[in-house]
XYZ file of N, CA and C in Angstrom:
708
model
N -14.234 -12.257 5.038
C -12.848 -11.835 4.873
C -12.220 -11.708 6.250
N -11.001 -12.140 6.403
C -10.321 -12.028 7.690
C -10.332 -10.579 8.156
N -10.555 -10.359 9.443
C -10.646 -9.008 9.999
C -9.442 -8.179 9.595
N -9.704 -6.969 9.131
C -8.635 -6.060 8.752
C -8.131 -6.238 7.343
N -8.580 -7.263 6.638
C -8.048 -7.549 5.310
C -9.033 -7.215 4.201
N -10.099 -6.528 4.500
C -11.056 -6.136 3.478
C -12.469 -6.485 3.887
N -13.400 -6.237 2.993
C -14.791 -6.526 3.319
C -15.559 -6.858 2.044
N -16.634 -7.568 2.223
C -17.531 -7.894 1.124
C -18.819 -7.116 1.316
N -19.236 -6.372 0.294
C -20.459 -5.594 0.376
C -21.682 -6.459 0.167
N -22.870 -5.916 0.495
C -24.102 -6.700 0.340
C -24.391 -7.088 -1.099
N -23.817 -6.333 -2.046
C -24.034 -6.664 -3.455
C -22.981 -7.624 -3.995
N -22.093 -8.100 -3.088
C -21.078 -9.056 -3.509
C -19.758 -8.441 -3.909
N -19.653 -7.101 -3.954
C -18.395 -6.469 -4.324
C -17.414 -6.549 -3.167
N -16.130 -6.572 -3.509
C -15.076 -6.651 -2.515
C -14.286 -5.361 -2.516
N -13.833 -4.929 -1.345
C -12.990 -3.738 -1.280
C -11.909 -3.962 -0.241
N -10.707 -3.453 -0.556
C -9.615 -3.526 0.395
C -9.094 -4.914 0.674
N -9.314 -5.861 -0.215
C -8.839 -7.228 0.024
C -7.364 -7.310 -0.325
N -6.545 -7.665 0.639
C -5.110 -7.711 0.421
C -4.685 -9.121 0.027
N -3.566 -9.251 -0.708
C -3.096 -10.583 -1.098
C -2.938 -11.489 0.120
N -3.437 -12.704 0.003
C -3.375 -13.654 1.100
C -4.600 -13.671 1.981
N -5.521 -12.710 1.784
C -6.732 -12.695 2.596
C -7.615 -13.887 2.254
N -8.412 -14.292 3.217
C -9.345 -15.392 3.015
C -10.760 -14.841 2.997
N -11.495 -15.169 1.968
C -12.891 -14.772 1.855
C -13.756 -15.981 2.153
N -14.595 -15.851 3.158
C -15.483 -16.952 3.529
C -16.858 -16.697 2.938
N -17.304 -17.599 2.089
C -18.633 -17.515 1.494
C -19.491 -18.603 2.130
N -20.433 -18.237 2.991
C -21.209 -19.256 3.703
C -22.013 -20.122 2.745
N -21.869 -21.435 2.875
C -22.552 -22.342 1.973
C -24.053 -22.361 2.135
N -24.553 -21.802 3.237
C -25.998 -21.787 3.452
C -26.672 -20.577 2.827
N -25.888 -19.666 2.244
C -26.469 -18.475 1.623
C -27.091 -18.872 0.285
N -28.398 -18.748 0.189
C -29.094 -19.189 -1.020
C -28.743 -18.340 -2.237
N -28.164 -17.157 -2.008
C -27.798 -16.283 -3.127
C -26.421 -16.606 -3.689
N -25.674 -17.458 -2.999
C -24.276 -17.691 -3.356
C -24.119 -18.210 -4.780
N -24.902 -19.207 -5.153
C -24.741 -19.813 -6.478
C -24.949 -18.795 -7.584
N -25.918 -17.910 -7.410
C -26.195 -16.907 -8.438
C -25.106 -15.842 -8.495
N -24.511 -15.521 -7.336
C -23.512 -14.454 -7.276
C -22.124 -14.920 -7.687
N -21.842 -16.206 -7.536
C -20.470 -16.684 -7.674
C -19.846 -16.416 -9.043
N -20.512 -16.663 -10.177
C -19.854 -16.391 -11.464
C -19.421 -14.938 -11.620
N -20.289 -14.002 -11.250
C -19.937 -12.587 -11.370
C -18.820 -12.217 -10.407
N -18.851 -12.797 -9.209
C -17.816 -12.481 -8.225
C -16.460 -12.995 -8.682
N -16.412 -14.200 -9.204
C -15.147 -14.752 -9.688
C -14.629 -13.971 -10.892
N -15.538 -13.551 -11.782
C -15.121 -12.747 -12.929
C -14.558 -11.407 -12.475
N -15.172 -10.816 -11.444
C -14.689 -9.542 -10.913
C -13.295 -9.705 -10.316
N -13.081 -10.765 -9.561
C -11.759 -11.019 -8.990
C -10.715 -11.221 -10.082
N -11.069 -11.964 -11.112
C -10.139 -12.206 -12.215
C -9.775 -10.897 -12.909
N -10.746 -10.006 -13.089
C -10.488 -8.722 -13.742
C -9.561 -7.850 -12.915
N -9.501 -8.095 -11.611
C -8.641 -7.312 -10.728
C -7.341 -8.041 -10.412
N -6.959 -8.958 -11.276
C -5.662 -9.622 -11.239
C -5.563 -10.725 -10.196
N -6.663 -11.051 -9.524
C -6.634 -12.197 -8.629
C -6.721 -13.475 -9.458
N -6.047 -14.515 -8.986
C -6.139 -15.815 -9.632
C -7.201 -16.651 -8.926
N -8.033 -17.292 -9.697
C -9.060 -18.173 -9.145
C -8.585 -19.608 -9.350
N -8.197 -20.268 -8.244
C -7.574 -21.592 -8.316
C -8.210 -22.532 -7.301
N -8.202 -23.825 -7.585
C -8.550 -24.788 -6.531
C -7.509 -24.721 -5.419
N -7.902 -25.074 -4.224
C -6.998 -25.006 -3.083
C -5.715 -25.786 -3.335
N -5.812 -26.935 -3.996
C -4.631 -27.779 -4.215
C -3.599 -27.117 -5.120
N -4.012 -26.099 -5.893
C -3.105 -25.464 -6.848
C -2.470 -24.177 -6.319
N -2.760 -23.806 -5.081
C -2.175 -22.587 -4.533
C -0.668 -22.758 -4.379
N 0.083 -21.815 -4.926
C 1.548 -21.885 -4.867
C 2.036 -21.624 -3.445
N 2.948 -22.462 -2.991
C 3.556 -22.255 -1.687
C 2.682 -22.631 -0.512
N 1.557 -23.280 -0.749
C 0.664 -23.662 0.344
C 1.339 -24.725 1.208
N 1.415 -24.479 2.513
C 2.042 -25.412 3.451
C 1.638 -25.005 4.861
N 1.835 -25.866 5.836
C 1.567 -25.481 7.224
C 2.492 -24.340 7.661
N 1.976 -23.477 8.510
C 2.809 -22.384 9.016
C 3.921 -22.951 9.889
N 5.108 -22.339 9.768
C 6.265 -22.781 10.527
C 6.702 -21.669 11.480
N 7.505 -21.989 12.489
C 7.930 -20.952 13.436
C 8.596 -19.755 12.770
N 9.346 -19.987 11.693
C 10.030 -18.867 11.050
C 9.063 -17.946 10.300
N 7.804 -18.378 10.128
C 6.799 -17.520 9.495
C 6.194 -16.525 10.480
N 6.391 -16.746 11.775
C 5.699 -15.939 12.774
C 6.060 -14.454 12.717
N 7.343 -14.066 12.503
C 7.628 -12.627 12.421
C 6.847 -11.921 11.323
N 6.749 -12.529 10.140
C 5.990 -11.903 9.053
C 4.510 -11.819 9.396
N 3.969 -12.878 10.010
C 2.564 -12.854 10.422
C 2.327 -11.750 11.439
N 3.251 -11.602 12.394
C 3.113 -10.557 13.409
C 3.154 -9.169 12.779
N 4.042 -8.970 11.805
C 4.116 -7.669 11.144
C 2.842 -7.356 10.379
N 2.222 -8.351 9.776
C 0.959 -8.120 9.084
C -0.121 -7.686 10.065
N -0.118 -8.270 11.269
C -1.082 -7.857 12.284
C -0.801 -6.434 12.757
N 0.489 -6.073 12.867
C 0.840 -4.695 13.224
C 0.273 -3.724 12.195
N 0.408 -4.053 10.911
C -0.148 -3.200 9.859
C -1.659 -3.047 10.014
N -2.350 -4.151 10.316
C -3.805 -4.104 10.472
C -4.193 -3.160 11.611
N -3.552 -3.299 12.763
C -3.884 -2.457 13.908
C -3.475 -1.010 13.678
N -2.318 -0.795 13.043
C -1.883 0.567 12.722
C -2.908 1.260 11.830
N -3.409 0.535 10.850
C -4.403 1.111 9.946
C -5.698 1.427 10.678
N -6.114 0.557 11.578
C -7.344 0.818 12.329
C -7.202 2.060 13.200
N -6.097 2.145 13.930
C -5.901 3.274 14.834
C -5.750 4.585 14.071
N -5.076 4.547 12.917
C -4.837 5.756 12.141
C -5.887 6.050 11.093
N -6.940 5.224 11.037
C -7.995 5.382 10.024
C -7.394 5.407 8.615
N -6.523 4.468 8.399
C -5.839 4.324 7.110
C -6.518 3.200 6.342
N -6.732 3.404 5.068
C -7.422 2.379 4.285
C -6.684 2.128 2.982
N -6.929 0.958 2.439
C -6.262 0.573 1.209
C -6.816 1.365 0.038
N -5.934 1.658 -0.911
C -6.301 2.372 -2.133
C -6.112 1.413 -3.303
N -7.133 1.279 -4.113
C -7.071 0.339 -5.229
C -7.630 -1.011 -4.830
N -8.231 -1.689 -5.775
C -8.865 -2.972 -5.462
C -8.308 -4.122 -6.288
N -7.099 -3.919 -6.828
C -6.461 -4.997 -7.588
C -5.554 -5.833 -6.680
N -5.236 -7.026 -7.114
C -4.368 -7.895 -6.320
C -3.007 -7.246 -6.069
N -2.541 -6.438 -7.013
C -1.197 -5.861 -6.907
C -1.181 -4.464 -6.291
N -2.328 -3.961 -5.822
C -2.362 -2.605 -5.261
C -1.427 -2.503 -4.059
N -0.620 -1.444 -4.031
C 0.442 -1.318 -3.034
C 0.122 -0.384 -1.880
N -0.748 0.598 -2.086
C -0.808 1.732 -1.180
C -1.996 1.690 -0.230
N -1.769 2.297 0.960
C -2.825 2.618 1.914
C -2.696 4.103 2.214
N -3.809 4.761 2.459
C -3.771 6.213 2.621
C -4.585 6.659 3.829
N -4.086 7.709 4.473
C -4.780 8.372 5.568
C -4.318 9.811 5.609
N -4.518 10.492 6.715
C -4.047 11.869 6.849
C -3.089 11.963 8.029
N -2.151 12.908 7.934
C -1.164 13.102 8.992
C -0.551 14.488 8.832
N -0.031 15.076 9.919
C 0.674 16.351 9.794
C 2.022 16.155 9.112
N 2.404 17.119 8.296
C 3.713 17.044 7.643
C 4.793 17.152 8.713
N 5.741 16.185 8.801
C 6.610 16.091 9.975
C 7.916 16.872 9.910
N 8.286 17.394 8.742
C 9.590 18.043 8.600
C 9.437 19.554 8.471
N 10.562 20.227 8.267
C 10.542 21.678 8.081
C 9.813 22.038 6.788
N 9.389 23.302 6.682
C 8.727 23.772 5.462
C 9.553 23.380 4.241
N 8.869 22.935 3.180
C 9.575 22.380 2.028
C 9.017 22.920 0.719
N 9.851 23.637 -0.086
C 9.416 24.011 -1.443
C 9.241 22.753 -2.298
N 8.315 22.812 -3.253
C 8.027 21.673 -4.110
C 8.534 21.905 -5.525
N 8.868 20.828 -6.220
C 9.382 20.922 -7.591
C 8.404 21.627 -8.511
N 7.111 21.394 -8.301
C 6.094 21.951 -9.188
C 5.651 23.351 -8.775
N 6.279 23.909 -7.731
C 5.890 25.215 -7.223
C 5.087 25.082 -5.943
N 5.062 26.156 -5.155
C 4.379 26.101 -3.874
C 5.249 25.434 -2.824
N 4.664 25.183 -1.674
C 5.415 24.599 -0.569
C 4.446 23.921 0.390
N 4.997 23.033 1.206
C 4.234 22.466 2.314
C 4.856 22.970 3.607
N 4.025 23.073 4.644
C 4.456 23.645 5.915
C 4.482 22.576 7.004
N 5.429 22.721 7.907
C 5.492 21.796 9.042
C 4.155 21.811 9.789
N 3.634 20.630 10.080
C 2.390 20.514 10.822
C 1.133 20.598 9.985
N 1.261 20.941 8.689
C 0.093 21.025 7.812
C -0.498 19.626 7.615
N -1.825 19.530 7.724
C -2.483 18.232 7.559
C -2.514 17.853 6.083
N -1.924 16.701 5.753
C -1.807 16.252 4.367
C -2.223 14.786 4.260
N -2.308 14.312 3.038
C -2.488 12.882 2.808
C -1.132 12.192 2.957
N -1.083 11.172 3.799
C 0.111 10.325 3.885
C -0.249 8.942 3.354
N 0.580 8.425 2.451
C 0.317 7.075 1.971
C 1.444 6.141 2.384
N 1.054 4.911 2.632
C 1.955 3.879 3.123
C 2.011 2.753 2.106
N 3.125 2.068 2.068
C 3.296 0.958 1.136
C 3.171 -0.357 1.880
N 2.536 -1.325 1.261
C 2.394 -2.645 1.845
C 3.781 -3.223 2.129
N 4.049 -3.557 3.394
C 5.403 -3.952 3.796
C 5.909 -5.173 3.042
N 5.068 -6.186 2.925
C 5.507 -7.415 2.248
C 5.809 -7.153 0.781
N 4.910 -6.411 0.106
C 5.121 -6.131 -1.312
C 6.304 -5.196 -1.516
N 6.458 -4.213 -0.620
C 7.578 -3.285 -0.726
C 8.901 -4.027 -0.626
N 8.993 -4.959 0.304
C 10.216 -5.739 0.458
C 10.502 -6.549 -0.795
N 9.455 -7.134 -1.361
C 9.611 -7.918 -2.587
C 10.081 -7.041 -3.742
N 9.497 -5.842 -3.872
C 9.863 -4.964 -4.978
C 11.266 -4.394 -4.809
N 11.686 -4.202 -3.553
C 13.053 -3.734 -3.322
C 14.068 -4.752 -3.827
N 13.682 -6.028 -3.810
C 14.541 -7.083 -4.342
C 14.507 -7.114 -5.868
N 13.377 -6.695 -6.475
C 13.205 -6.783 -7.928
C 12.659 -5.457 -8.461
N 13.448 -4.377 -8.400
C 12.927 -3.051 -8.740
C 12.443 -2.910 -10.172
N 13.095 -3.567 -11.119
C 12.676 -3.433 -12.518
C 11.338 -4.128 -12.740
N 11.200 -5.339 -12.204
C 9.955 -6.093 -12.370
C 8.785 -5.391 -11.704
N 9.075 -4.605 -10.666
C 7.992 -3.949 -9.939
C 7.530 -2.635 -10.521
N 8.173 -2.142 -11.576
C 7.831 -0.813 -12.093
C 6.378 -0.741 -12.583
N 5.906 -1.769 -13.252
C 4.521 -1.760 -13.737
C 3.535 -1.704 -12.575
N 3.820 -2.471 -11.523
C 2.943 -2.491 -10.357
C 2.928 -1.130 -9.682
N 4.097 -0.514 -9.541
C 4.171 0.803 -8.919
C 3.393 1.826 -9.737
N 3.562 1.816 -11.053
C 2.863 2.773 -11.912
C 1.351 2.622 -11.775
N 0.859 1.388 -11.790
C -0.581 1.167 -11.647
C -1.078 1.631 -10.285
N -0.294 1.404 -9.233
C -0.706 1.818 -7.894
C -0.675 3.336 -7.748
N 0.305 3.990 -8.366
C 0.347 5.458 -8.366
C -0.908 6.015 -9.023
N -1.343 5.415 -10.116
C -2.557 5.886 -10.795
C -3.799 5.646 -9.946
N -3.841 4.504 -9.249
C -4.950 4.256 -8.323
C -5.027 5.357 -7.271
N -3.870 5.696 -6.703
C -3.831 6.725 -5.668
C -4.246 8.075 -6.226
N -3.779 8.407 -7.422
C -4.129 9.695 -8.030
C -5.631 9.800 -8.276
N -6.244 8.728 -8.741
C -7.699 8.755 -8.955
C -8.445 8.913 -7.633
N -7.949 8.261 -6.578
C -8.585 8.411 -5.270
C -8.469 9.843 -4.767
N -7.306 10.476 -4.983
C -7.118 11.856 -4.542
C -7.907 12.843 -5.391
N -8.343 12.412 -6.548
C -9.207 13.238 -7.393
C -10.683 13.059 -7.046
N -11.096 11.821 -6.770
C -12.521 11.491 -6.709
C -13.072 11.276 -5.308
N -12.238 10.892 -4.358
C -12.730 10.525 -3.028
C -12.900 11.776 -2.171
N -14.114 12.080 -1.706
C -14.319 13.297 -0.913
C -13.559 13.302 0.407
N -13.154 12.130 0.894
C -12.362 12.084 2.122
C -10.893 12.413 1.880
N -10.476 12.427 0.615
C -9.061 12.616 0.298
C -8.777 13.801 -0.613
N -9.791 14.363 -1.262
C -9.523 15.342 -2.327
C -9.574 16.799 -1.889
N -9.495 17.039 -0.580
C -9.509 18.425 -0.105
C -8.177 18.854 0.500
N -7.174 17.985 0.458
C -5.885 18.290 1.079
C -4.904 18.817 0.035
N -3.935 19.604 0.505
C -3.067 20.314 -0.421
C -1.945 19.499 -1.028
N -1.555 18.423 -0.366
C -0.401 17.662 -0.857
C -0.471 16.234 -0.338
N 0.430 15.417 -0.866
C 0.495 14.005 -0.496
C 1.957 13.655 -0.243
N 2.220 12.848 0.797
C 3.612 12.490 1.085
C 3.703 11.055 1.588
N 4.924 10.544 1.552
C 5.196 9.201 2.048
C 6.620 9.161 2.581
N 6.843 8.345 3.598
C 8.186 8.118 4.129
C 8.489 6.636 3.979
N 9.506 6.313 3.191
C 9.820 4.901 2.956
C 11.195 4.778 2.309
N 11.645 3.526 2.162
C 12.893 3.271 1.441
C 12.671 3.353 -0.065
N 11.443 3.611 -0.480
C 11.072 3.639 -1.890
C 10.986 5.060 -2.439
N 11.370 6.051 -1.639
C 11.132 7.443 -2.024
C 11.914 7.869 -3.262
N 13.125 7.345 -3.449
C 13.879 7.713 -4.652
C 13.149 7.257 -5.915
N 12.470 6.112 -5.848
C 11.658 5.665 -6.984
C 10.498 6.624 -7.201
N 9.871 7.083 -6.117
C 8.772 8.041 -6.256
C 9.242 9.346 -6.882
N 10.524 9.671 -6.719
C 11.057 10.852 -7.389
C 10.910 10.776 -8.895
N 10.924 9.569 -9.458
C 10.730 9.396 -10.901
C 9.306 9.735 -11.323
N 8.386 9.782 -10.366
C 6.984 10.095 -10.645
C 6.645 11.547 -10.325
N 7.672 12.361 -10.084
C 7.454 13.783 -9.885
C 7.501 14.261 -8.454
N 7.735 13.377 -7.506
C 7.782 13.775 -6.104
C 9.078 14.519 -5.785
N 8.988 15.461 -4.872
C 10.163 16.070 -4.268
C 10.662 15.130 -3.176
N 11.924 14.728 -3.237
C 12.481 13.768 -2.284
C 13.355 14.519 -1.284
N 13.104 14.278 -0.006
C 13.738 15.032 1.072
C 14.441 14.059 2.019
N 15.693 14.362 2.375
C 16.398 13.557 3.374
C 15.758 13.747 4.743
N 15.785 12.700 5.548
C 15.252 12.763 6.903
C 16.328 13.233 7.876
N 15.938 13.816 9.010
C 16.919 14.113 10.051
C 17.644 12.831 10.466
N 18.925 12.931 10.857
C 19.717 11.722 11.134
C 19.071 10.744 12.110
N 18.515 11.239 13.216
C 17.916 10.327 14.196
C 16.712 9.600 13.604
N 15.903 10.323 12.846
C 14.725 9.739 12.198
C 15.161 8.693 11.169
N 16.194 9.018 10.413
C 16.691 8.083 9.401
C 17.231 6.808 10.037
N 17.994 6.945 11.131
C 18.550 5.757 11.787
C 17.436 4.857 12.315
N 16.412 5.464 12.905
C 15.312 4.675 13.455
C 14.574 3.904 12.351
N 14.290 4.575 11.241
C 13.564 3.920 10.156
C 14.438 2.927 9.391
N 15.742 3.184 9.333
C 16.645 2.212 8.716
C 16.651 0.915 9.514
N 16.678 1.037 10.842
C 16.607 -0.156 11.700
C 15.292 -0.889 11.472
N 14.176 -0.161 11.424
C 12.871 -0.790 11.233
C 12.784 -1.458 9.859
N 13.384 -0.836 8.852
C 13.402 -1.441 7.522
C 14.126 -2.783 7.547
N 15.223 -2.862 8.280
C 15.949 -4.130 8.382
C 15.123 -5.180 9.110
N 14.394 -4.760 10.147
C 13.515 -5.697 10.855
C 12.489 -6.281 9.896
N 11.862 -5.414 9.096
C 10.839 -5.861 8.147
C 11.434 -6.815 7.123
N 12.575 -6.439 6.562
C 13.165 -7.249 5.503
C 13.637 -8.597 6.037
N 14.163 -8.611 7.259
C 14.573 -9.882 7.858
C 13.342 -10.764 8.118
N 12.245 -10.154 8.591
C 11.031 -10.927 8.870
C 10.471 -11.562 7.609
N 10.583 -10.850 6.481
C 10.035 -11.379 5.235
C 11.047 -12.208 4.440
N 12.241 -12.402 5.011
C 13.177 -13.349 4.426
C 13.857 -12.877 3.162
N 14.272 -11.611 3.099
C 14.961 -11.134 1.906
C 16.358 -11.745 1.843
N 16.964 -11.654 0.664
C 18.245 -12.328 0.452
C 19.381 -11.702 1.254
N 19.335 -10.389 1.461
C 20.413 -9.712 2.185
C 19.816 -8.641 3.094
N 19.355 -9.014 4.306
C 18.693 -8.039 5.175
C 19.606 -6.924 5.659
N 20.925 -7.095 5.551
C 21.844 -6.050 5.997
C 22.129 -5.008 4.915
N 21.695 -5.277 3.683
C 21.898 -4.294 2.621
C 21.181 -2.999 2.973
N 21.868 -1.889 2.826
C 21.320 -0.614 3.282
C 20.342 -0.039 2.262
N 19.144 0.289 2.729
C 18.155 1.035 1.958
C 17.819 2.271 2.782
N 18.089 3.440 2.256
C 17.941 4.664 3.031
C 16.518 5.202 2.933
N 15.802 5.312 4.054
C 14.460 5.894 4.008
C 14.527 7.404 3.807
N 13.611 7.910 3.001
C 13.501 9.341 2.751
C 12.028 9.718 2.688
N 11.762 11.006 2.637
C 10.391 11.495 2.491
C 10.183 11.962 1.060
N 9.040 11.613 0.480
C 8.654 12.064 -0.861
C 7.350 12.840 -0.743
N 7.280 14.025 -1.358
C 6.094 14.878 -1.228
C 5.786 15.547 -2.559
N 4.497 15.762 -2.823
C 4.047 16.381 -4.071
C 2.698 17.030 -3.817
N 2.432 18.146 -4.465
C 1.115 18.763 -4.308
C 0.049 17.831 -4.871
N -1.109 17.836 -4.228
C -2.184 16.955 -4.696
C -2.599 17.313 -6.117
N -2.696 18.613 -6.411
C -3.135 19.039 -7.745
C -2.180 18.541 -8.825
N -0.868 18.680 -8.586
C 0.110 18.231 -9.577
C 0.097 16.711 -9.712
N -0.064 16.029 -8.597
C -0.102 14.566 -8.618
C -1.300 14.064 -9.420
N -2.462 14.657 -9.175
C -3.673 14.255 -9.899
C -3.539 14.564 -11.386
N -3.050 15.762 -11.704
C -2.919 16.147 -13.110
C -1.980 15.202 -13.862
N -0.930 14.775 -13.198
C 0.084 13.958 -13.865
C -0.304 12.480 -13.963
N -1.037 11.973 -12.968
C -1.182 10.513 -12.876
C -2.617 9.991 -12.865
N -3.623 10.843 -12.751
C -5.009 10.349 -12.639
C -5.577 10.040 -14.016
N -5.199 8.906 -14.558
C -5.675 8.490 -15.876
C -6.740 7.416 -15.717
N -7.875 7.624 -16.330
C -8.968 6.647 -16.258
C -8.757 5.538 -17.287
């Protein structure tokens, strides 16, 4: 698997593989033939399509206008490495990556009761930039994907010992108003912070070739207690 885009375990299982990643299966591995049917079935069950190379949609040589999007994907890879952020969910459509970070705003009461405090160490989750841009263009079509990814995150916050000891979970993105539909408390950002992230959002959307990169999407913060999030969304 391309560096930063996931890994293959010794038993053939895949984790953290993002859409567009390349998995290299060495032809000299004598175990490959025996493992391949189960591996392909596993990928299919996780919404990946198994296709011959000639049938890949949009396959073409990279062009100069593709370079900004490629560069942004590399930025995400390095950001995740430095921040110890990892992907949540193993389906092709999984949207979220999660790590820990101090809560950056003033103390905030929560809809479900309780509060988070400035500087308190919490789970912060990030949305895949390319997928987020695509869903911002098609919000209705993306609702199923968002719901499935929210459930993936809730199960991780319930079951993963690296994530299930923190008091709350938050995200800062242009998608926060949608997260409000899932029970999050949505908080406006300070003006300087909002202007900076609005500019960055336009950079991302222009790099990924959206139809109207100047259309305003206001970034906000969404926060929810971990217990309430798990209770509401962790469905097996």
